[in-house]
Short mmCIF file of N, CA and C in Angstrom, two decimals:
data_model
loop_
_atom_site.label_atom_id
_atom_site.label_comp_id
_atom_site.label_asym_id
_atom_site.label_seq_id
_atom_site.Cartn_x
_atom_site.Cartn_y
_atom_site.Cartn_z
N MET A 1 64.47 -6.08 -62.40
CA MET A 1 63.24 -5.58 -61.85
C MET A 1 63.01 -4.16 -62.31
N SER A 2 61.84 -3.89 -62.61
CA SER A 2 61.54 -2.54 -63.04
C SER A 2 60.73 -1.85 -61.96
N GLU A 3 60.93 -0.56 -61.90
CA GLU A 3 60.19 0.20 -60.86
C GLU A 3 58.83 0.59 -61.38
N ASN A 4 57.91 0.65 -60.46
CA ASN A 4 56.55 1.07 -60.80
C ASN A 4 56.52 2.59 -60.73
N PRO A 5 56.29 3.30 -61.84
CA PRO A 5 56.34 4.76 -61.82
C PRO A 5 55.19 5.39 -61.04
N SER A 6 54.11 4.69 -60.79
CA SER A 6 52.98 5.30 -60.08
C SER A 6 53.21 5.35 -58.58
N ARG A 7 54.14 4.63 -58.06
CA ARG A 7 54.39 4.61 -56.62
C ARG A 7 55.27 5.77 -56.23
N ASN A 8 55.12 6.21 -55.02
CA ASN A 8 55.92 7.29 -54.46
C ASN A 8 57.27 6.72 -54.07
N PRO A 9 58.37 7.33 -54.47
CA PRO A 9 59.67 6.78 -54.15
C PRO A 9 59.95 6.79 -52.65
N SER A 10 59.35 7.71 -51.89
CA SER A 10 59.63 7.75 -50.45
C SER A 10 59.03 6.56 -49.73
N GLU A 11 58.01 5.91 -50.33
CA GLU A 11 57.42 4.73 -49.71
C GLU A 11 58.35 3.54 -49.83
N ASN A 12 59.12 3.51 -50.86
CA ASN A 12 60.05 2.40 -51.05
C ASN A 12 61.29 2.56 -50.20
N ALA A 13 61.61 3.76 -49.80
CA ALA A 13 62.83 3.99 -49.02
C ALA A 13 62.65 3.43 -47.63
N PRO A 14 63.67 2.80 -47.07
CA PRO A 14 63.52 2.20 -45.75
C PRO A 14 63.33 3.24 -44.66
N ASP A 15 63.86 4.46 -44.76
CA ASP A 15 63.74 5.48 -43.71
C ASP A 15 62.61 6.46 -43.99
N GLY A 16 61.87 6.33 -45.02
CA GLY A 16 60.81 7.25 -45.40
C GLY A 16 59.60 7.11 -44.49
N PRO A 17 58.67 8.08 -44.56
CA PRO A 17 57.48 8.03 -43.72
C PRO A 17 56.60 6.86 -44.10
N LYS A 18 56.09 6.21 -43.07
CA LYS A 18 55.23 5.06 -43.30
C LYS A 18 53.82 5.42 -42.86
N LYS A 19 52.88 4.98 -43.60
CA LYS A 19 51.47 5.22 -43.25
C LYS A 19 51.06 4.22 -42.20
N ALA A 20 50.24 4.70 -41.25
CA ALA A 20 49.69 3.78 -40.26
C ALA A 20 48.65 2.92 -40.96
N PRO A 21 48.61 1.68 -40.59
CA PRO A 21 47.62 0.84 -41.26
C PRO A 21 46.22 1.30 -40.88
N GLU A 22 45.35 1.32 -41.84
CA GLU A 22 43.98 1.75 -41.58
C GLU A 22 43.29 0.69 -40.75
N PRO A 23 42.42 1.17 -39.74
CA PRO A 23 41.78 0.17 -38.89
C PRO A 23 40.84 -0.71 -39.70
N SER A 24 40.85 -1.95 -39.31
CA SER A 24 39.98 -2.90 -39.99
C SER A 24 38.62 -2.90 -39.32
N GLY A 25 37.76 -3.77 -39.72
CA GLY A 25 36.40 -3.83 -39.19
C GLY A 25 36.36 -4.09 -37.69
N VAL A 26 37.22 -4.97 -37.18
CA VAL A 26 37.24 -5.27 -35.75
C VAL A 26 37.76 -4.07 -34.96
N ASP A 27 38.80 -3.44 -35.49
CA ASP A 27 39.33 -2.26 -34.81
C ASP A 27 38.32 -1.12 -34.79
N LEU A 28 37.61 -0.91 -35.86
CA LEU A 28 36.57 0.12 -35.91
C LEU A 28 35.46 -0.18 -34.90
N ALA A 29 35.13 -1.44 -34.77
CA ALA A 29 34.09 -1.81 -33.80
C ALA A 29 34.56 -1.52 -32.37
N ARG A 30 35.84 -1.80 -32.07
CA ARG A 30 36.37 -1.53 -30.74
C ARG A 30 36.36 -0.03 -30.44
N VAL A 31 36.76 0.78 -31.40
CA VAL A 31 36.76 2.24 -31.22
C VAL A 31 35.33 2.74 -30.99
N ALA A 32 34.39 2.25 -31.78
CA ALA A 32 32.99 2.67 -31.62
C ALA A 32 32.43 2.23 -30.28
N LEU A 33 32.80 1.03 -29.83
CA LEU A 33 32.33 0.54 -28.53
C LEU A 33 32.89 1.39 -27.39
N ARG A 34 34.18 1.73 -27.48
CA ARG A 34 34.81 2.56 -26.45
C ARG A 34 34.14 3.94 -26.39
N ALA A 35 33.84 4.56 -27.54
CA ALA A 35 33.18 5.87 -27.58
C ALA A 35 31.77 5.78 -27.00
N ALA A 36 31.06 4.69 -27.32
CA ALA A 36 29.70 4.53 -26.80
C ALA A 36 29.72 4.35 -25.29
N LYS A 37 30.71 3.62 -24.77
CA LYS A 37 30.82 3.44 -23.31
C LYS A 37 31.10 4.78 -22.62
N GLU A 38 31.98 5.59 -23.19
CA GLU A 38 32.30 6.89 -22.59
C GLU A 38 31.06 7.80 -22.59
N GLN A 39 30.31 7.79 -23.68
CA GLN A 39 29.10 8.62 -23.73
C GLN A 39 28.07 8.14 -22.73
N ALA A 40 27.92 6.83 -22.58
CA ALA A 40 26.97 6.29 -21.60
C ALA A 40 27.39 6.64 -20.18
N ARG A 41 28.70 6.58 -19.91
CA ARG A 41 29.20 6.93 -18.58
C ARG A 41 28.94 8.41 -18.29
N ALA A 42 29.14 9.27 -19.29
CA ALA A 42 28.89 10.70 -19.10
C ALA A 42 27.41 10.96 -18.85
N ARG A 43 26.53 10.28 -19.60
CA ARG A 43 25.09 10.44 -19.37
C ARG A 43 24.70 9.93 -17.98
N GLY A 44 25.29 8.83 -17.57
CA GLY A 44 25.01 8.28 -16.24
C GLY A 44 25.46 9.20 -15.13
N ASP A 45 26.65 9.82 -15.31
CA ASP A 45 27.14 10.77 -14.32
C ASP A 45 26.22 11.98 -14.22
N ALA A 46 25.75 12.47 -15.36
CA ALA A 46 24.84 13.62 -15.35
C ALA A 46 23.52 13.25 -14.67
N ALA A 47 23.02 12.05 -14.93
CA ALA A 47 21.77 11.63 -14.30
C ALA A 47 21.97 11.46 -12.80
N GLN A 48 23.11 10.96 -12.39
CA GLN A 48 23.40 10.80 -10.96
C GLN A 48 23.47 12.16 -10.27
N GLN A 49 24.08 13.14 -10.93
CA GLN A 49 24.17 14.47 -10.34
C GLN A 49 22.79 15.10 -10.20
N LYS A 50 21.93 14.89 -11.20
CA LYS A 50 20.56 15.43 -11.11
C LYS A 50 19.82 14.78 -9.95
N LYS A 51 20.00 13.47 -9.81
CA LYS A 51 19.31 12.75 -8.74
C LYS A 51 19.79 13.24 -7.37
N GLN A 52 21.10 13.48 -7.23
CA GLN A 52 21.64 13.98 -5.97
C GLN A 52 21.14 15.39 -5.69
N ALA A 53 21.03 16.20 -6.73
CA ALA A 53 20.54 17.56 -6.54
C ALA A 53 19.10 17.55 -6.03
N ARG A 54 18.29 16.62 -6.53
CA ARG A 54 16.90 16.53 -6.05
C ARG A 54 16.83 16.06 -4.62
N ARG A 55 17.78 15.24 -4.21
CA ARG A 55 17.77 14.72 -2.85
C ARG A 55 18.42 15.67 -1.86
N GLY A 56 18.86 16.80 -2.30
CA GLY A 56 19.50 17.75 -1.38
C GLY A 56 20.99 17.84 -1.59
N GLY A 57 21.44 17.65 -2.78
CA GLY A 57 22.83 17.84 -3.09
C GLY A 57 23.70 16.64 -2.76
N GLY A 58 23.11 15.55 -2.33
CA GLY A 58 23.89 14.37 -2.04
C GLY A 58 24.69 14.48 -0.76
N LEU A 59 24.43 15.53 0.03
CA LEU A 59 25.17 15.69 1.27
C LEU A 59 24.66 14.70 2.30
N ARG A 60 25.56 14.17 3.03
CA ARG A 60 25.21 13.22 4.07
C ARG A 60 25.33 13.93 5.42
N SER A 61 24.49 13.55 6.32
CA SER A 61 24.56 14.09 7.66
C SER A 61 25.77 13.50 8.35
N GLY A 62 26.48 14.30 9.09
CA GLY A 62 27.68 13.79 9.74
C GLY A 62 28.21 14.77 10.76
N ALA A 63 29.40 14.48 11.22
CA ALA A 63 30.01 15.28 12.28
C ALA A 63 30.60 16.58 11.77
N ARG A 64 30.89 16.67 10.50
CA ARG A 64 31.52 17.88 9.97
C ARG A 64 30.47 18.92 9.62
N ALA A 65 30.88 20.17 9.67
CA ALA A 65 29.97 21.27 9.36
C ALA A 65 29.70 21.33 7.86
N ASP A 66 28.48 21.65 7.51
CA ASP A 66 28.14 21.87 6.11
C ASP A 66 27.14 23.02 6.05
N GLY A 67 26.67 23.35 4.85
CA GLY A 67 25.79 24.50 4.64
C GLY A 67 24.42 24.37 5.25
N ARG A 68 24.06 23.16 5.71
CA ARG A 68 22.72 22.96 6.26
C ARG A 68 22.68 23.12 7.77
N ASP A 69 23.83 23.32 8.39
CA ASP A 69 23.87 23.45 9.85
C ASP A 69 23.18 24.72 10.29
N PRO A 70 22.56 24.70 11.47
CA PRO A 70 21.94 25.93 11.98
C PRO A 70 23.00 26.96 12.31
N MET A 71 22.62 28.22 12.21
CA MET A 71 23.56 29.29 12.55
C MET A 71 22.87 30.27 13.49
N ALA A 72 23.66 31.08 14.14
CA ALA A 72 23.13 32.06 15.08
C ALA A 72 22.27 33.08 14.33
N LEU A 73 21.27 33.61 15.02
CA LEU A 73 20.34 34.54 14.39
C LEU A 73 21.05 35.78 13.88
N GLY A 74 21.98 36.31 14.66
CA GLY A 74 22.71 37.52 14.25
C GLY A 74 23.49 37.29 12.97
N SER A 75 24.19 36.12 12.87
CA SER A 75 24.94 35.85 11.64
C SER A 75 24.01 35.64 10.46
N ALA A 76 22.87 35.01 10.68
CA ALA A 76 21.92 34.79 9.59
C ALA A 76 21.38 36.12 9.08
N ILE A 77 21.08 37.02 9.98
CA ILE A 77 20.56 38.34 9.58
C ILE A 77 21.64 39.13 8.85
N ASN A 78 22.87 39.12 9.38
CA ASN A 78 23.96 39.84 8.71
C ASN A 78 24.21 39.29 7.32
N ARG A 79 24.16 37.98 7.17
CA ARG A 79 24.35 37.37 5.85
C ARG A 79 23.24 37.78 4.89
N LEU A 80 22.00 37.78 5.39
CA LEU A 80 20.87 38.21 4.56
C LEU A 80 21.01 39.67 4.14
N ILE A 81 21.42 40.52 5.05
CA ILE A 81 21.58 41.95 4.74
C ILE A 81 22.63 42.15 3.66
N THR A 82 23.76 41.46 3.77
CA THR A 82 24.81 41.63 2.76
C THR A 82 24.43 41.00 1.42
N GLU A 83 23.75 39.85 1.45
CA GLU A 83 23.34 39.21 0.19
C GLU A 83 22.35 40.06 -0.56
N ARG A 84 21.45 40.72 0.13
CA ARG A 84 20.40 41.51 -0.52
C ARG A 84 20.81 42.96 -0.76
N GLY A 85 21.94 43.40 -0.21
CA GLY A 85 22.37 44.78 -0.40
C GLY A 85 21.59 45.77 0.44
N TRP A 86 21.23 45.37 1.64
CA TRP A 86 20.43 46.23 2.52
C TRP A 86 21.27 46.93 3.56
N GLU A 87 22.56 47.14 3.33
CA GLU A 87 23.42 47.72 4.36
C GLU A 87 22.97 49.12 4.76
N THR A 88 22.74 49.99 3.77
CA THR A 88 22.34 51.37 4.07
C THR A 88 20.97 51.44 4.73
N PRO A 89 19.93 50.78 4.20
CA PRO A 89 18.63 50.85 4.88
C PRO A 89 18.68 50.28 6.29
N ALA A 90 19.46 49.25 6.51
CA ALA A 90 19.57 48.68 7.85
C ALA A 90 20.28 49.66 8.79
N ALA A 91 21.30 50.33 8.29
CA ALA A 91 22.00 51.32 9.11
C ALA A 91 21.09 52.48 9.45
N VAL A 92 20.28 52.92 8.49
CA VAL A 92 19.34 54.02 8.75
C VAL A 92 18.28 53.56 9.75
N GLY A 93 17.86 52.31 9.65
CA GLY A 93 16.92 51.78 10.63
C GLY A 93 17.51 51.80 12.03
N GLY A 94 18.81 51.50 12.12
CA GLY A 94 19.49 51.60 13.41
C GLY A 94 19.53 53.03 13.92
N VAL A 95 19.69 53.97 13.01
CA VAL A 95 19.68 55.38 13.40
C VAL A 95 18.32 55.77 13.94
N MET A 96 17.27 55.25 13.32
CA MET A 96 15.93 55.56 13.80
C MET A 96 15.73 55.01 15.20
N GLY A 97 16.34 53.89 15.49
CA GLY A 97 16.25 53.33 16.84
C GLY A 97 17.08 54.10 17.85
N ARG A 98 18.17 54.72 17.39
CA ARG A 98 19.05 55.49 18.28
C ARG A 98 18.84 56.99 18.12
N TRP A 99 17.71 57.40 17.64
CA TRP A 99 17.42 58.81 17.38
C TRP A 99 17.69 59.71 18.59
N PRO A 100 17.24 59.34 19.79
CA PRO A 100 17.51 60.23 20.94
C PRO A 100 19.01 60.43 21.21
N GLN A 101 19.84 59.42 21.01
CA GLN A 101 21.27 59.58 21.24
C GLN A 101 21.92 60.46 20.17
N ILE A 102 21.37 60.45 18.97
CA ILE A 102 21.98 61.22 17.88
C ILE A 102 21.59 62.70 17.94
N VAL A 103 20.30 62.98 18.17
CA VAL A 103 19.85 64.38 18.13
C VAL A 103 19.69 64.99 19.52
N GLY A 104 19.69 64.17 20.54
CA GLY A 104 19.48 64.68 21.90
C GLY A 104 18.05 64.40 22.35
N ASP A 105 17.90 64.28 23.65
CA ASP A 105 16.60 63.92 24.21
C ASP A 105 15.54 65.00 23.97
N ASP A 106 15.93 66.27 24.07
CA ASP A 106 14.97 67.36 23.92
C ASP A 106 14.37 67.38 22.51
N VAL A 107 15.22 67.26 21.50
CA VAL A 107 14.73 67.26 20.12
C VAL A 107 13.95 65.97 19.84
N ALA A 108 14.42 64.85 20.38
CA ALA A 108 13.76 63.56 20.13
C ALA A 108 12.35 63.51 20.70
N LYS A 109 12.08 64.29 21.75
CA LYS A 109 10.73 64.32 22.32
C LYS A 109 9.73 64.94 21.35
N HIS A 110 10.21 65.84 20.49
CA HIS A 110 9.31 66.60 19.64
C HIS A 110 9.42 66.24 18.15
N CYS A 111 10.47 65.53 17.75
CA CYS A 111 10.69 65.21 16.34
C CYS A 111 11.00 63.71 16.20
N VAL A 112 10.33 63.07 15.25
CA VAL A 112 10.47 61.62 15.07
C VAL A 112 10.78 61.33 13.61
N PRO A 113 11.79 60.50 13.32
CA PRO A 113 12.04 60.13 11.92
C PRO A 113 10.93 59.20 11.43
N GLU A 114 10.41 59.47 10.25
CA GLU A 114 9.30 58.67 9.73
C GLU A 114 9.73 57.66 8.68
N LYS A 115 10.50 58.12 7.68
CA LYS A 115 10.90 57.18 6.63
C LYS A 115 12.19 57.65 5.98
N TYR A 116 12.80 56.70 5.25
CA TYR A 116 14.05 56.98 4.54
C TYR A 116 13.88 56.52 3.11
N ASP A 117 14.15 57.40 2.17
CA ASP A 117 14.10 57.07 0.75
C ASP A 117 15.52 56.78 0.30
N GLU A 118 15.80 55.50 0.02
CA GLU A 118 17.17 55.09 -0.31
C GLU A 118 17.63 55.64 -1.65
N ASP A 119 16.72 55.73 -2.62
CA ASP A 119 17.11 56.22 -3.95
C ASP A 119 17.50 57.70 -3.91
N GLU A 120 16.70 58.49 -3.22
CA GLU A 120 16.96 59.93 -3.13
C GLU A 120 17.87 60.29 -1.95
N ARG A 121 18.05 59.34 -1.03
CA ARG A 121 18.84 59.53 0.20
C ARG A 121 18.29 60.69 1.03
N VAL A 122 16.96 60.62 1.24
CA VAL A 122 16.25 61.64 1.99
C VAL A 122 15.66 61.01 3.25
N LEU A 123 15.92 61.63 4.40
CA LEU A 123 15.33 61.20 5.66
C LEU A 123 14.21 62.17 6.00
N VAL A 124 13.00 61.64 6.17
CA VAL A 124 11.83 62.47 6.48
C VAL A 124 11.59 62.43 7.97
N VAL A 125 11.50 63.63 8.58
CA VAL A 125 11.29 63.76 10.02
C VAL A 125 10.02 64.56 10.25
N ARG A 126 9.16 64.09 11.15
CA ARG A 126 7.92 64.79 11.48
C ARG A 126 8.04 65.37 12.88
N CYS A 127 7.66 66.65 13.00
CA CYS A 127 7.71 67.34 14.29
C CYS A 127 6.29 67.53 14.82
N ASP A 128 6.17 67.69 16.15
CA ASP A 128 4.83 67.81 16.74
C ASP A 128 4.29 69.23 16.74
N SER A 129 5.10 70.21 16.34
CA SER A 129 4.60 71.58 16.21
C SER A 129 5.39 72.29 15.13
N THR A 130 4.82 73.38 14.63
CA THR A 130 5.52 74.14 13.60
C THR A 130 6.75 74.83 14.15
N ALA A 131 6.74 75.18 15.42
CA ALA A 131 7.92 75.81 16.02
C ALA A 131 9.10 74.83 16.02
N TRP A 132 8.86 73.56 16.38
CA TRP A 132 9.93 72.56 16.37
C TRP A 132 10.35 72.24 14.94
N ALA A 133 9.42 72.26 14.01
CA ALA A 133 9.77 72.02 12.61
C ALA A 133 10.71 73.11 12.10
N THR A 134 10.43 74.36 12.44
CA THR A 134 11.30 75.47 12.04
C THR A 134 12.67 75.33 12.69
N ASN A 135 12.69 75.00 13.97
CA ASN A 135 13.95 74.82 14.70
C ASN A 135 14.79 73.69 14.05
N LEU A 136 14.13 72.60 13.69
CA LEU A 136 14.84 71.47 13.10
C LEU A 136 15.34 71.80 11.69
N ARG A 137 14.60 72.63 10.96
CA ARG A 137 15.07 73.04 9.63
C ARG A 137 16.35 73.86 9.75
N LEU A 138 16.46 74.64 10.81
CA LEU A 138 17.69 75.41 11.03
C LEU A 138 18.85 74.49 11.43
N LEU A 139 18.55 73.39 12.10
CA LEU A 139 19.58 72.44 12.53
C LEU A 139 19.88 71.37 11.47
N ALA A 140 19.15 71.37 10.37
CA ALA A 140 19.26 70.30 9.37
C ALA A 140 20.68 70.07 8.86
N PRO A 141 21.46 71.11 8.49
CA PRO A 141 22.82 70.83 7.99
C PRO A 141 23.70 70.14 9.05
N THR A 142 23.56 70.54 10.29
CA THR A 142 24.33 69.91 11.37
C THR A 142 23.91 68.46 11.56
N LEU A 143 22.60 68.21 11.53
CA LEU A 143 22.12 66.85 11.70
C LEU A 143 22.51 65.94 10.53
N VAL A 144 22.49 66.47 9.31
CA VAL A 144 22.91 65.68 8.14
C VAL A 144 24.38 65.30 8.27
N ALA A 145 25.21 66.25 8.72
CA ALA A 145 26.63 65.96 8.91
C ALA A 145 26.82 64.89 9.99
N ARG A 146 26.07 65.00 11.09
CA ARG A 146 26.18 64.02 12.17
C ARG A 146 25.70 62.64 11.72
N LEU A 147 24.62 62.60 10.95
CA LEU A 147 24.12 61.32 10.43
C LEU A 147 25.11 60.68 9.46
N ASN A 148 25.73 61.48 8.61
CA ASN A 148 26.71 60.94 7.67
C ASN A 148 27.98 60.47 8.37
N GLU A 149 28.34 61.09 9.50
CA GLU A 149 29.47 60.57 10.28
C GLU A 149 29.14 59.18 10.81
N ASP A 150 27.90 59.00 11.24
CA ASP A 150 27.48 57.73 11.83
C ASP A 150 27.26 56.65 10.77
N LEU A 151 26.67 57.02 9.62
CA LEU A 151 26.28 56.04 8.61
C LEU A 151 27.30 55.87 7.49
N GLY A 152 28.12 56.83 7.28
CA GLY A 152 29.02 56.82 6.13
C GLY A 152 28.69 57.98 5.22
N HIS A 153 29.71 58.47 4.53
CA HIS A 153 29.55 59.67 3.73
C HIS A 153 28.50 59.49 2.64
N GLY A 154 27.55 60.43 2.55
CA GLY A 154 26.54 60.43 1.51
C GLY A 154 25.33 59.57 1.77
N ALA A 155 25.21 58.98 2.96
CA ALA A 155 24.05 58.13 3.24
C ALA A 155 22.77 58.97 3.31
N VAL A 156 22.89 60.17 3.86
CA VAL A 156 21.74 61.08 3.94
C VAL A 156 22.17 62.39 3.28
N LYS A 157 21.46 62.77 2.22
CA LYS A 157 21.78 64.02 1.54
C LYS A 157 20.89 65.16 2.02
N VAL A 158 19.61 64.83 2.28
CA VAL A 158 18.64 65.86 2.64
C VAL A 158 17.83 65.39 3.83
N LEU A 159 17.61 66.30 4.75
CA LEU A 159 16.72 66.04 5.88
C LEU A 159 15.44 66.82 5.59
N LYS A 160 14.37 66.12 5.31
CA LYS A 160 13.10 66.78 4.98
C LYS A 160 12.27 66.85 6.26
N VAL A 161 11.99 68.04 6.69
CA VAL A 161 11.28 68.26 7.94
C VAL A 161 9.83 68.60 7.63
N GLN A 162 8.92 67.89 8.29
CA GLN A 162 7.50 68.14 8.10
C GLN A 162 6.90 68.56 9.43
N GLY A 163 5.93 69.45 9.31
CA GLY A 163 5.20 69.88 10.50
C GLY A 163 4.19 68.83 10.91
N PRO A 164 3.44 69.11 11.92
CA PRO A 164 2.46 68.14 12.39
C PRO A 164 1.34 67.95 11.38
N GLY A 165 0.81 66.77 11.33
CA GLY A 165 -0.35 66.51 10.48
C GLY A 165 -1.59 66.99 11.22
N GLY A 166 -2.52 67.51 10.50
CA GLY A 166 -3.73 68.00 11.13
C GLY A 166 -4.64 66.85 11.54
N PRO A 167 -5.65 67.19 12.29
CA PRO A 167 -6.60 66.14 12.66
C PRO A 167 -7.33 65.67 11.40
N PRO A 168 -7.89 64.49 11.44
CA PRO A 168 -8.58 64.01 10.24
C PRO A 168 -9.73 64.94 9.88
N ARG A 169 -9.90 65.14 8.59
CA ARG A 169 -10.97 66.03 8.14
C ARG A 169 -12.31 65.38 8.40
N ARG A 170 -13.17 66.16 8.88
CA ARG A 170 -14.53 65.67 9.10
C ARG A 170 -15.45 66.45 8.17
N TYR A 171 -16.11 65.73 7.37
CA TYR A 171 -17.04 66.37 6.44
C TYR A 171 -18.43 66.29 7.05
N GLY A 172 -19.13 67.38 6.94
CA GLY A 172 -20.48 67.38 7.48
C GLY A 172 -21.13 68.73 7.27
N PRO A 173 -22.32 68.89 7.82
CA PRO A 173 -23.07 70.13 7.57
C PRO A 173 -22.48 71.34 8.29
N LEU A 174 -21.67 71.16 9.34
CA LEU A 174 -21.16 72.32 10.08
C LEU A 174 -19.79 72.77 9.58
N ARG A 175 -19.26 72.18 8.53
CA ARG A 175 -17.95 72.55 8.00
C ARG A 175 -18.12 73.43 6.78
N ALA A 176 -17.28 74.44 6.69
CA ALA A 176 -17.31 75.31 5.51
C ALA A 176 -16.60 74.57 4.37
N PRO A 177 -17.17 74.58 3.19
CA PRO A 177 -16.52 73.88 2.05
C PRO A 177 -15.15 74.48 1.77
N GLY A 178 -14.14 73.59 1.64
CA GLY A 178 -12.80 74.04 1.30
C GLY A 178 -11.98 74.53 2.47
N SER A 179 -12.51 74.48 3.70
CA SER A 179 -11.70 74.95 4.82
C SER A 179 -10.62 73.95 5.15
N THR A 180 -9.47 74.45 5.58
CA THR A 180 -8.35 73.58 5.93
C THR A 180 -8.17 73.48 7.44
N GLY A 181 -9.00 74.12 8.19
CA GLY A 181 -8.83 74.07 9.64
C GLY A 181 -7.88 75.15 10.10
N PRO A 182 -7.44 75.06 11.34
CA PRO A 182 -6.55 76.08 11.88
C PRO A 182 -5.15 75.95 11.24
N GLY A 183 -4.88 76.76 10.22
CA GLY A 183 -3.64 76.66 9.45
C GLY A 183 -2.38 77.00 10.22
N ASP A 184 -2.46 77.91 11.20
CA ASP A 184 -1.26 78.28 11.92
C ASP A 184 -0.75 77.14 12.79
N THR A 185 -1.64 76.37 13.35
CA THR A 185 -1.21 75.32 14.26
C THR A 185 -0.82 74.05 13.51
N TYR A 186 -1.53 73.69 12.44
CA TYR A 186 -1.30 72.42 11.77
C TYR A 186 -0.75 72.59 10.36
N GLY A 187 -0.09 73.63 10.06
CA GLY A 187 0.39 73.76 8.69
C GLY A 187 1.67 74.38 8.60
#
């Protein structure tokens, strides 16, 4: 017997690497069918998930708690405040409600907090007379420190004190053009 020189000698060896037989037509059809079934199952699962999402997540009503159960008003509000990042404005709103306890009854009778600018961290307070506005400007550093103790460090940087607003301007024949009214009382 003569050896065929074109053949690889390792193929003839009994312990050499053997090639796996290439799949025939029937085997290829089985592999293609299995792949098509897996793809169809994946598409069906995705369609089922979409359908459940439209129906409300596929959750069933039952005895166990889920995300659709009613909750107490306080917990719902606290969750909303934390989700939206309203902790500081809500705390300042609480301070506006407790203004007499923070500044004292005497000051609270004459000075009222009007608004809070969260970006600038400025609390605007309006007083009913210029004398009280001056008094509150002198107390401003103490009040800012007291507010920051209550709200957290840096919640209020500046206390902007405004005097009383003047009466509405009335335009007419008896008014001097450009007059601002009694400036000492309302300015």
